mmCIF file of C-alpha atoms in Angstrom:
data_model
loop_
_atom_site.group_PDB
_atom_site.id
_atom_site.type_symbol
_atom_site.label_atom_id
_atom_site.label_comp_id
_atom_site.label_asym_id
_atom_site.label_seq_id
_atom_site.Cartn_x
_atom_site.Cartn_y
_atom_site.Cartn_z
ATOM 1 C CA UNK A 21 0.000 0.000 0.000
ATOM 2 C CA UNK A 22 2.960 2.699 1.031
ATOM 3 C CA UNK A 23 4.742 1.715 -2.004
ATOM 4 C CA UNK A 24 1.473 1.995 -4.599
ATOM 5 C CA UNK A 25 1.085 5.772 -2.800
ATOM 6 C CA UNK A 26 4.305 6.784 -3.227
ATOM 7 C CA UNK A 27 4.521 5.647 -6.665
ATOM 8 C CA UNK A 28 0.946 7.519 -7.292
ATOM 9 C CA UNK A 29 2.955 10.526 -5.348
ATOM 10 C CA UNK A 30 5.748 10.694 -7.559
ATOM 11 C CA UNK A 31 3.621 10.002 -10.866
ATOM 12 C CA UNK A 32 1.939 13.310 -9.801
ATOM 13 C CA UNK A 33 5.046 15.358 -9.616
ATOM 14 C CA UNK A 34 6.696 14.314 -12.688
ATOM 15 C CA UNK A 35 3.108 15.458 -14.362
ATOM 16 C CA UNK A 36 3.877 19.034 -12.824
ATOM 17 C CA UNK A 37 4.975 21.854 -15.183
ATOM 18 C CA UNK A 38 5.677 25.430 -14.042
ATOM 19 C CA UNK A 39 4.400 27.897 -16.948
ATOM 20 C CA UNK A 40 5.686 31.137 -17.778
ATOM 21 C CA UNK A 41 5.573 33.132 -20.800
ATOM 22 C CA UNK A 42 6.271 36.750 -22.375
ATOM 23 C CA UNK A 43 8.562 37.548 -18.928
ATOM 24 C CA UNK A 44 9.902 40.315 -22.362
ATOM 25 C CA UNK A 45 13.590 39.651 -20.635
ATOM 26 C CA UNK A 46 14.713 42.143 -23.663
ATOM 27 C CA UNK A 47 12.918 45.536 -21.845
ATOM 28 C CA UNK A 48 16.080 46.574 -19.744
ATOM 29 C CA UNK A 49 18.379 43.693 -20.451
ATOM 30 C CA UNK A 50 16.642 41.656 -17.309
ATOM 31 C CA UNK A 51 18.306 38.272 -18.526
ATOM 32 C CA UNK A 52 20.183 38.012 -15.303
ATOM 33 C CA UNK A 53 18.095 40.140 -12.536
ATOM 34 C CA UNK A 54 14.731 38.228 -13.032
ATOM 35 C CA UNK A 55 14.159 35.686 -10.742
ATOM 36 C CA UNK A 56 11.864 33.549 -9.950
ATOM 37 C CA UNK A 57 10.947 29.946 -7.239
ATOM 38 C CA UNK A 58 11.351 26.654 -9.275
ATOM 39 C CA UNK A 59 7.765 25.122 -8.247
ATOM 40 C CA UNK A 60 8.062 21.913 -10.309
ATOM 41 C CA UNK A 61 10.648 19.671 -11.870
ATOM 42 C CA UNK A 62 9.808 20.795 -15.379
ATOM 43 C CA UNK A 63 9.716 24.699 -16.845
ATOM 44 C CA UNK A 64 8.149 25.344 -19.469
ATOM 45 C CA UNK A 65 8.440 29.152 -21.318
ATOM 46 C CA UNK A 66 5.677 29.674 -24.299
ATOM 47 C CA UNK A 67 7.302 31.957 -25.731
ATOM 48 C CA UNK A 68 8.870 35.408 -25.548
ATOM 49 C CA UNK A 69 11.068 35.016 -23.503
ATOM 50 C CA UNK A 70 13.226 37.771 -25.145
ATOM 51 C CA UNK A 71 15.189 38.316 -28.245
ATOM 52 C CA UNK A 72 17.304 35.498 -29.420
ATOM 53 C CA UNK A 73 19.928 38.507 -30.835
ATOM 54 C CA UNK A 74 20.315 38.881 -27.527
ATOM 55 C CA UNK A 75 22.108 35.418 -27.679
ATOM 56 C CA UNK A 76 24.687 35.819 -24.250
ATOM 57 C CA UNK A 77 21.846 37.452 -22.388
ATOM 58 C CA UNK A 78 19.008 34.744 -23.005
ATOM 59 C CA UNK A 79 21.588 31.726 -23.469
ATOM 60 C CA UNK A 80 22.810 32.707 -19.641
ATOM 61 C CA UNK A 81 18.772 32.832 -18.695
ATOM 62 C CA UNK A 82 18.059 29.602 -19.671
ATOM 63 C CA UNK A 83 21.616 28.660 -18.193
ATOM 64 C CA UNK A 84 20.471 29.423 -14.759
ATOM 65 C CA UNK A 85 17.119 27.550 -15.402
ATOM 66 C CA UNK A 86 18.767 24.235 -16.629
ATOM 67 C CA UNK A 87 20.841 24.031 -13.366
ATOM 68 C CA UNK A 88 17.530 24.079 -11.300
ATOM 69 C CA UNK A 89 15.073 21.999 -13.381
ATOM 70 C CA UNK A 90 15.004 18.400 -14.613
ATOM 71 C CA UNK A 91 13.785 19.602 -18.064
ATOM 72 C CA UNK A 92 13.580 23.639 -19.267
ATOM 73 C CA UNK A 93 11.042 23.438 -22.486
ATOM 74 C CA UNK A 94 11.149 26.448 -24.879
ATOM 75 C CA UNK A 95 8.663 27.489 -27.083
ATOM 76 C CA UNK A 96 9.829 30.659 -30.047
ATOM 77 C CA UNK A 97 7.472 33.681 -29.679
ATOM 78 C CA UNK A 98 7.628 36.108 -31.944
ATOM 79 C CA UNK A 99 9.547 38.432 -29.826
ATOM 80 C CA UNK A 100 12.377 35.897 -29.891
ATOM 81 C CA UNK A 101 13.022 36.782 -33.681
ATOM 82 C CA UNK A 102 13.332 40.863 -33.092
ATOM 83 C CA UNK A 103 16.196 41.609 -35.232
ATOM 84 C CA UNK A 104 16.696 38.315 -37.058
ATOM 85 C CA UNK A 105 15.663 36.532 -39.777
ATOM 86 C CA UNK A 106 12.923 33.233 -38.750
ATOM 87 C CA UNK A 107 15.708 31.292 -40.348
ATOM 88 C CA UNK A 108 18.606 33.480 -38.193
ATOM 89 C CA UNK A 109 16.563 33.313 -34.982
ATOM 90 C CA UNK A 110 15.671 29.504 -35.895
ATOM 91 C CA UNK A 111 19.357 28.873 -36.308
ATOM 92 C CA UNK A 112 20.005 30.366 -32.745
ATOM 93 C CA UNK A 113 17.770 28.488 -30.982
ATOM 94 C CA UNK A 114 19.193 25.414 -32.587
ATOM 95 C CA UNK A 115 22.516 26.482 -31.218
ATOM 96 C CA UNK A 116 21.126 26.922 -27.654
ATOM 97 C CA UNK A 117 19.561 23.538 -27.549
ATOM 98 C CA UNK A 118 22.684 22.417 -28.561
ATOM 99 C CA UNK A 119 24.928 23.486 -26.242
ATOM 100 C CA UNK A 120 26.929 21.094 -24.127
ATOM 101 C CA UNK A 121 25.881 23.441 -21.090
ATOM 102 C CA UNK A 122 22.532 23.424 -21.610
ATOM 103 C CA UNK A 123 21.632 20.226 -23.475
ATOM 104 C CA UNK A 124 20.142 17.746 -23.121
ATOM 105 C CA UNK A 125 17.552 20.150 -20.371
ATOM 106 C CA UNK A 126 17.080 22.541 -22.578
ATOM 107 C CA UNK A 127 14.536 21.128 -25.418
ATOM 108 C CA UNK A 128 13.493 23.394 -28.222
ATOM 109 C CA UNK A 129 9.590 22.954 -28.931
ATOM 110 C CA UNK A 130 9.683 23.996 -32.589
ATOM 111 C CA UNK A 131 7.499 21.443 -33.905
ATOM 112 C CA UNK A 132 8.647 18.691 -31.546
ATOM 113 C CA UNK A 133 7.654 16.453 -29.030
ATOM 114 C CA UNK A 134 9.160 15.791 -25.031
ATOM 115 C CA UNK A 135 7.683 12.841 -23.532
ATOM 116 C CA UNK A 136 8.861 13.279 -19.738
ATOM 117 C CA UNK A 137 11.003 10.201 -18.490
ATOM 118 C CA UNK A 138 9.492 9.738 -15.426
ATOM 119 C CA UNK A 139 5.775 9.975 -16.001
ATOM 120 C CA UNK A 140 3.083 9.837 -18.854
ATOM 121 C CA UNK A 141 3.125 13.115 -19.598
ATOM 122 C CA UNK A 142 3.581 14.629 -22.996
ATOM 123 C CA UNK A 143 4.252 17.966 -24.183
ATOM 124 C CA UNK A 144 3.766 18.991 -28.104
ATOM 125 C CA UNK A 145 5.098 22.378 -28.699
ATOM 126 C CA UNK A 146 5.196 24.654 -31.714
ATOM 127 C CA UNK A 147 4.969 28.687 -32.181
ATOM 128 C CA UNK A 148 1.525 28.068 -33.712
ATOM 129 C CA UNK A 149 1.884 31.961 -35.640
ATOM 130 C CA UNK A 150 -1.846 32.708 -35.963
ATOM 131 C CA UNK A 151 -3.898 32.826 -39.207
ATOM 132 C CA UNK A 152 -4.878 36.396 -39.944
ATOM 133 C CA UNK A 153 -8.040 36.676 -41.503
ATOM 134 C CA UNK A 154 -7.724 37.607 -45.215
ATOM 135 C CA UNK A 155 -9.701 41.277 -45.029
ATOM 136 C CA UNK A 156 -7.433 42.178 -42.171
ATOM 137 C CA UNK A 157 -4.201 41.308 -44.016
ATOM 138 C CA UNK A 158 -3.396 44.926 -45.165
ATOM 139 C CA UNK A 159 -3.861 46.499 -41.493
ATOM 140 C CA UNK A 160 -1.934 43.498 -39.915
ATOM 141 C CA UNK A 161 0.783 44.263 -41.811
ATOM 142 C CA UNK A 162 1.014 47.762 -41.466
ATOM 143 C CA UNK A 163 0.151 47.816 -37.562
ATOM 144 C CA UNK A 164 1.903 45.017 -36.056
ATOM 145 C CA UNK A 165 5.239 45.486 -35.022
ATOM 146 C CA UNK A 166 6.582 41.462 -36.332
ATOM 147 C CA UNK A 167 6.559 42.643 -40.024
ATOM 148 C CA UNK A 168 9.143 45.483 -38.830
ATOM 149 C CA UNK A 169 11.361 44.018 -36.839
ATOM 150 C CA UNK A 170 11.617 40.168 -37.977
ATOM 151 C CA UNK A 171 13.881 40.777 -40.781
ATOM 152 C CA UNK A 172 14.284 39.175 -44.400
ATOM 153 C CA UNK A 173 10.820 39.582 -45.756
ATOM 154 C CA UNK A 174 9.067 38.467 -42.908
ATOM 155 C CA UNK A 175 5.042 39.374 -44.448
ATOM 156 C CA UNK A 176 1.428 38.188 -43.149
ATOM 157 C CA UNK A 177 1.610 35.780 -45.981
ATOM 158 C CA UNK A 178 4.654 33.977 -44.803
ATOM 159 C CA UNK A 179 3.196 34.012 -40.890
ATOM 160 C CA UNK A 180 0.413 32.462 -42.325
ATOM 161 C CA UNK A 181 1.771 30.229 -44.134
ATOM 162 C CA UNK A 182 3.900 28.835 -40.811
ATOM 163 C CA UNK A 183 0.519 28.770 -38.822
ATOM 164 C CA UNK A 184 -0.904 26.232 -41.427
ATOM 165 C CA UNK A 185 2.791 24.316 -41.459
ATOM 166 C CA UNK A 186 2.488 24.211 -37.076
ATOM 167 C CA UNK A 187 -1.485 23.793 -37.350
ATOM 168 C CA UNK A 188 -1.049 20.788 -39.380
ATOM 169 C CA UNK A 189 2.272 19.179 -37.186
ATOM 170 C CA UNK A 190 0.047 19.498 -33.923
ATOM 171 C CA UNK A 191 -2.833 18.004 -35.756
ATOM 172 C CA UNK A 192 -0.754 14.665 -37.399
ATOM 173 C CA UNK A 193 0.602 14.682 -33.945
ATOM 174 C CA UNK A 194 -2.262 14.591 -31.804
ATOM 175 C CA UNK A 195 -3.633 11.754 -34.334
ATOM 176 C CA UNK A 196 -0.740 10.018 -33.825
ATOM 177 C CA UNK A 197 -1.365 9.690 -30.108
ATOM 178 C CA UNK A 198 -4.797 8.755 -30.363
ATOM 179 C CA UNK A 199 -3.901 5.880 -32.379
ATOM 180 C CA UNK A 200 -1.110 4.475 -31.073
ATOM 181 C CA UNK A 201 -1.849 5.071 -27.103
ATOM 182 C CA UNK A 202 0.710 8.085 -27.340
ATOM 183 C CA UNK A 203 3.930 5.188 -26.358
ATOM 184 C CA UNK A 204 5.871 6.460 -29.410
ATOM 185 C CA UNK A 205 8.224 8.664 -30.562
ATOM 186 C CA UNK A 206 9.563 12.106 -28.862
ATOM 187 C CA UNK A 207 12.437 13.719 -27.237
ATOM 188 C CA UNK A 208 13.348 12.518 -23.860
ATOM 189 C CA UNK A 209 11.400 9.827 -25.276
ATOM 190 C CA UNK A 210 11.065 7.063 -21.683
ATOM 191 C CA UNK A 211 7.601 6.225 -21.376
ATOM 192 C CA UNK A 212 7.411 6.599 -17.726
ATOM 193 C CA UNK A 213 4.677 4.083 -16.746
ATOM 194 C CA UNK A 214 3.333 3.095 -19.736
ATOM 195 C CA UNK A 215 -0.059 3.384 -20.585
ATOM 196 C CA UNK A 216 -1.781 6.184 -22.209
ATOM 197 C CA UNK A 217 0.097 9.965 -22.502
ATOM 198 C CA UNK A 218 -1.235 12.648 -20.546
ATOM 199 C CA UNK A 219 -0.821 15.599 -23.415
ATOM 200 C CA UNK A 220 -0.170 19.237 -22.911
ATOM 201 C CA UNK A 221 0.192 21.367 -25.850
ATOM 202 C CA UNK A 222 2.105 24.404 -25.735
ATOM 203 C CA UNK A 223 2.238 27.138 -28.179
ATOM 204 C CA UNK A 224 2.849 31.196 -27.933
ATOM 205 C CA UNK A 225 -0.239 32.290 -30.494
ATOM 206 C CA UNK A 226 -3.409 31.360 -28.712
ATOM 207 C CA UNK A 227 -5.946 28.606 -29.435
ATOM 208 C CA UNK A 228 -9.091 30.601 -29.296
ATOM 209 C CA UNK A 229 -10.349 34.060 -29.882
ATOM 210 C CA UNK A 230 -12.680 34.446 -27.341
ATOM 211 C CA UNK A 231 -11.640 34.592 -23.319
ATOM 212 C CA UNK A 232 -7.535 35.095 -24.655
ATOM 213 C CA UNK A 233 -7.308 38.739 -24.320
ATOM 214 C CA UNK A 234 -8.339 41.703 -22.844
ATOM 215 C CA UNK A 235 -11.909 41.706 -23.500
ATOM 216 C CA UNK A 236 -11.671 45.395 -24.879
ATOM 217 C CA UNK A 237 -9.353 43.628 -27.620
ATOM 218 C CA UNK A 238 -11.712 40.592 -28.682
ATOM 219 C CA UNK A 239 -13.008 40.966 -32.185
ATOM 220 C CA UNK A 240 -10.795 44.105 -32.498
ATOM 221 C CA UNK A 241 -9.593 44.657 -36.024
ATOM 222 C CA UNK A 242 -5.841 42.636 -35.210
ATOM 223 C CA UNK A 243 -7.597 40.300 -33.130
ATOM 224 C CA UNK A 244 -6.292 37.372 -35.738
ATOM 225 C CA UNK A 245 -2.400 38.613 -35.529
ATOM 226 C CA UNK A 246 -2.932 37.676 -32.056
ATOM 227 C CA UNK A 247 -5.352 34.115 -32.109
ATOM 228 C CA UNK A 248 -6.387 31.475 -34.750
ATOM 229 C CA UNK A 249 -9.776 29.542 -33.573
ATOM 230 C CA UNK A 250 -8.340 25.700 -32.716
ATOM 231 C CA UNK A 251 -10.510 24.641 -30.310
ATOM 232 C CA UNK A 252 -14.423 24.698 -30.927
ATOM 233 C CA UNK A 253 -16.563 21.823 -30.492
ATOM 234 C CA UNK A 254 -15.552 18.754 -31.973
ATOM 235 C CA UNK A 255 -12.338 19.644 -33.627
ATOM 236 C CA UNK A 256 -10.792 16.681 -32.226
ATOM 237 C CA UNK A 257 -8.320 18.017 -29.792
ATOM 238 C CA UNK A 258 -10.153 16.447 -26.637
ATOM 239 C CA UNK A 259 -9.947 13.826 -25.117
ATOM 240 C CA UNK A 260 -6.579 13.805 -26.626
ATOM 241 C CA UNK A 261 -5.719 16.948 -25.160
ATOM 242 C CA UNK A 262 -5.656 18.055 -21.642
ATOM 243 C CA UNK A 263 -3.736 21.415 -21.653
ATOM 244 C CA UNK A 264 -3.117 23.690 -23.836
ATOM 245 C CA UNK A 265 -1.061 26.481 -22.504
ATOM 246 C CA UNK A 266 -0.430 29.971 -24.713
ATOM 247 C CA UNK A 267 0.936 33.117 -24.670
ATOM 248 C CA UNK A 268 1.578 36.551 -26.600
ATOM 249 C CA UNK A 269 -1.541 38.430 -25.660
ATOM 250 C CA UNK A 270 -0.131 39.477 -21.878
ATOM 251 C CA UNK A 271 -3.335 37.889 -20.584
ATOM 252 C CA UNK A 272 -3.710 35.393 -17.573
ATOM 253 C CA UNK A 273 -6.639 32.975 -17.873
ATOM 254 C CA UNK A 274 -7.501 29.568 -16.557
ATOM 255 C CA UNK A 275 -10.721 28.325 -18.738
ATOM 256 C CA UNK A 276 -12.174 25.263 -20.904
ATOM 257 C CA UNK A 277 -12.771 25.384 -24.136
ATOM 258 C CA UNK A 278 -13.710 22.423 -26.088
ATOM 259 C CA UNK A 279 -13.352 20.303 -23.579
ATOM 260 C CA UNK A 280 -9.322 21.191 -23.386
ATOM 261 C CA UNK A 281 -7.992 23.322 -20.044
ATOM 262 C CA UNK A 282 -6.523 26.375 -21.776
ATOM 263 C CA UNK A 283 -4.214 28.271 -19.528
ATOM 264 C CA UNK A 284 -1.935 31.259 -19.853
ATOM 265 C CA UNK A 285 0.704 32.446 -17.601
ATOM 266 C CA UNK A 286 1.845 35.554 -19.098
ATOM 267 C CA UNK A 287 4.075 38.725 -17.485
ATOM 268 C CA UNK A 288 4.180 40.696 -20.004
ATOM 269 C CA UNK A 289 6.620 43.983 -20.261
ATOM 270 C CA UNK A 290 8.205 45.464 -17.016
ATOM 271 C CA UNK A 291 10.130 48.407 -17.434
ATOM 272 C CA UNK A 292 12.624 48.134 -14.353
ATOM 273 C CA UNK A 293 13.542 49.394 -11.553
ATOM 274 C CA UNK A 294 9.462 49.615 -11.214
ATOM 275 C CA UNK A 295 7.936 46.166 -11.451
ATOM 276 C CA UNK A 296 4.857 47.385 -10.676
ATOM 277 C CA UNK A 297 4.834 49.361 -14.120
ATOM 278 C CA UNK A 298 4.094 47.367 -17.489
ATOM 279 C CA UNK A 299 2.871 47.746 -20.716
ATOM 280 C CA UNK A 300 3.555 51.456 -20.956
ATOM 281 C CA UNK A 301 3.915 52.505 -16.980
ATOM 282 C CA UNK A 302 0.345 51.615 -16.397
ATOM 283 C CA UNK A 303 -0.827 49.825 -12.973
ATOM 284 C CA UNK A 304 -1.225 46.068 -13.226
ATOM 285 C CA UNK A 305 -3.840 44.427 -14.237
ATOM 286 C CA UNK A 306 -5.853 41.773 -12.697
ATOM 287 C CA UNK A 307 -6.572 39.436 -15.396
ATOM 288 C CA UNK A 308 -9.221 36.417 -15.784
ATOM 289 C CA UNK A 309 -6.929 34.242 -13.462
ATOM 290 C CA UNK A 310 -5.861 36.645 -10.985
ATOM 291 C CA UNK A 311 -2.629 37.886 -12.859
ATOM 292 C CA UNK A 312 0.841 36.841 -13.271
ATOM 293 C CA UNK A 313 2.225 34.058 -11.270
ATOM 294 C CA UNK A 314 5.656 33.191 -11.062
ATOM 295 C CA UNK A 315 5.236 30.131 -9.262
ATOM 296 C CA UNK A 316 2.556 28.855 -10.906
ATOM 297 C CA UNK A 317 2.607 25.090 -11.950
ATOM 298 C CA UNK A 318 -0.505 22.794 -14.191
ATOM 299 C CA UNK A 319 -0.783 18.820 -14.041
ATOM 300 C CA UNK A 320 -1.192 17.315 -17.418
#
């Protein structure tokens, strides 16, 4: 009986990710001066982390995370490709994960999946850019700061065209699990206890339109550049599916949709030596989930 608990016990903690997301590490060079409690044995950061041109900065960030957790997962935002090409910033990331000082913790979730070692769980990651709807092209392109500062071309057409390449990955993925009991395949790729995969999916572009923002921003005219509809009724991702965690639109929220818990974690930009003043030196907000939470942690 003692034994059966304690392997229940620890089965439960290697299901435990901490989420964080656009901590924006680039406002005031904070790579080194944020800090934060390691809550679980596995990190996960959807994205924005900072700028990957910022490669000493953000490669000693993650540094100091892969000396404190088992496994640090890293999903690209779009942030992370501010003065790069995708293929530059792409090319950096693959660096990092390659490092002999941070491999094999660090795992780059560009289109890849990390099944955890010591439990079921499974984690399919991908930036997921959104899909912008076709009459708001023109103002997308001309209002949102990515087709600025991503260099070499970088247009609503090619963002697009990367949310159908992810959309489809996470898709032949998640198909894959459901037929094969989810045993196969994966970094990190020990099937803990067997049996079927407890799936998280974790992407920086949200899953859903509604309940992902600022309500004073849903349905607003760049609402797509921000959120591509994945998860109505029947699209397939549940019972699959348990989490989906996002990021990008510096909203908080704990919800269901589709039968899939969608959370977001997000901190969004803090202009030091005030950490009480973001996104333009106004007051923090409280969000659908109570705010930003360092510590905060999901079970798959």
């Amino acid at each position: 009986m003692r034994s059966s608990l304690l392997r229940l016990l620890r089965r439960s903690w290697y299901s435990r990710v901490q989420i964080l997301s656009d901590l924006h590490l680039e406002v005031g060079q904070q790579y080194a001066a944020f800090t934060f409690p390691a809550t679980a044995p596995y990190l996960l950061l959807a994205g924005d982390v900072g700028r990957l041109v910022d490669y000493d900065g953000y490669r000693a960030f993650l540094a100091a995370q892969t000396a404190r957790y088992e496994a640090v997962l890293l999903v690209l935002g779009n942030h992370e490709f501010y003065g790069l090409s995708r293929a530059a910033g792409l090319d950096a990331a693959r660096r990092l994960a390659a490092d002999p000082a941070l491999a094999p913790r660090l795992v780059l979730l560009h289109r890849a999946r990390w099944n955890s070692p010591r439990s079921r769980l499974t984690v399919l990651g991908c930036t997921l850019w959104s899909d912008v709807a076709a009459d708001r092209a023109a103002l997308v392109q001309a209002r949102v700061a990515d087709f600025r500062k991503v260099t070499g071309g970088w247009t609503v057409a090619a963002h697009c065209a990367a949310h159908r390449e992810d959309a489809a990955w996470l898709r032949a993925q998640v198909a894959s699990l459901d037929g094969d009991g989810g045993d196969g395949g994966g970094s990190g790729s020990g099937s803990g206890s067997g049996g079927q995969r407890r799936v998280l999916v974790a992407t920086h572009h949200a899953p859903c339109l509604q309940g992902t923002s600022l309500p004073e921003h849903e349905g607003g005219p760049l609402a797509s550049a921000f959120a591509t509809e994945m998860l109505v009724d029947g699209a397939g991702w549940a019972p699959v599916v348990r989490t989906w965690v996002f990021g990008h639109t510096h909203y908080s929220v704990d919800m269901v949709r589709g039968g899939v818990r969608v959370v977001a974690n997000q901190r969004g930009y803090v202009f030091p030596p005030n950490p009480d003043a973001v996104e333009g030196h106004r007051p923090k907000r409280t969000t659908a989930s109570g705010g930003f939470d360092p510590a905060k942690t999901v079970v798959a």
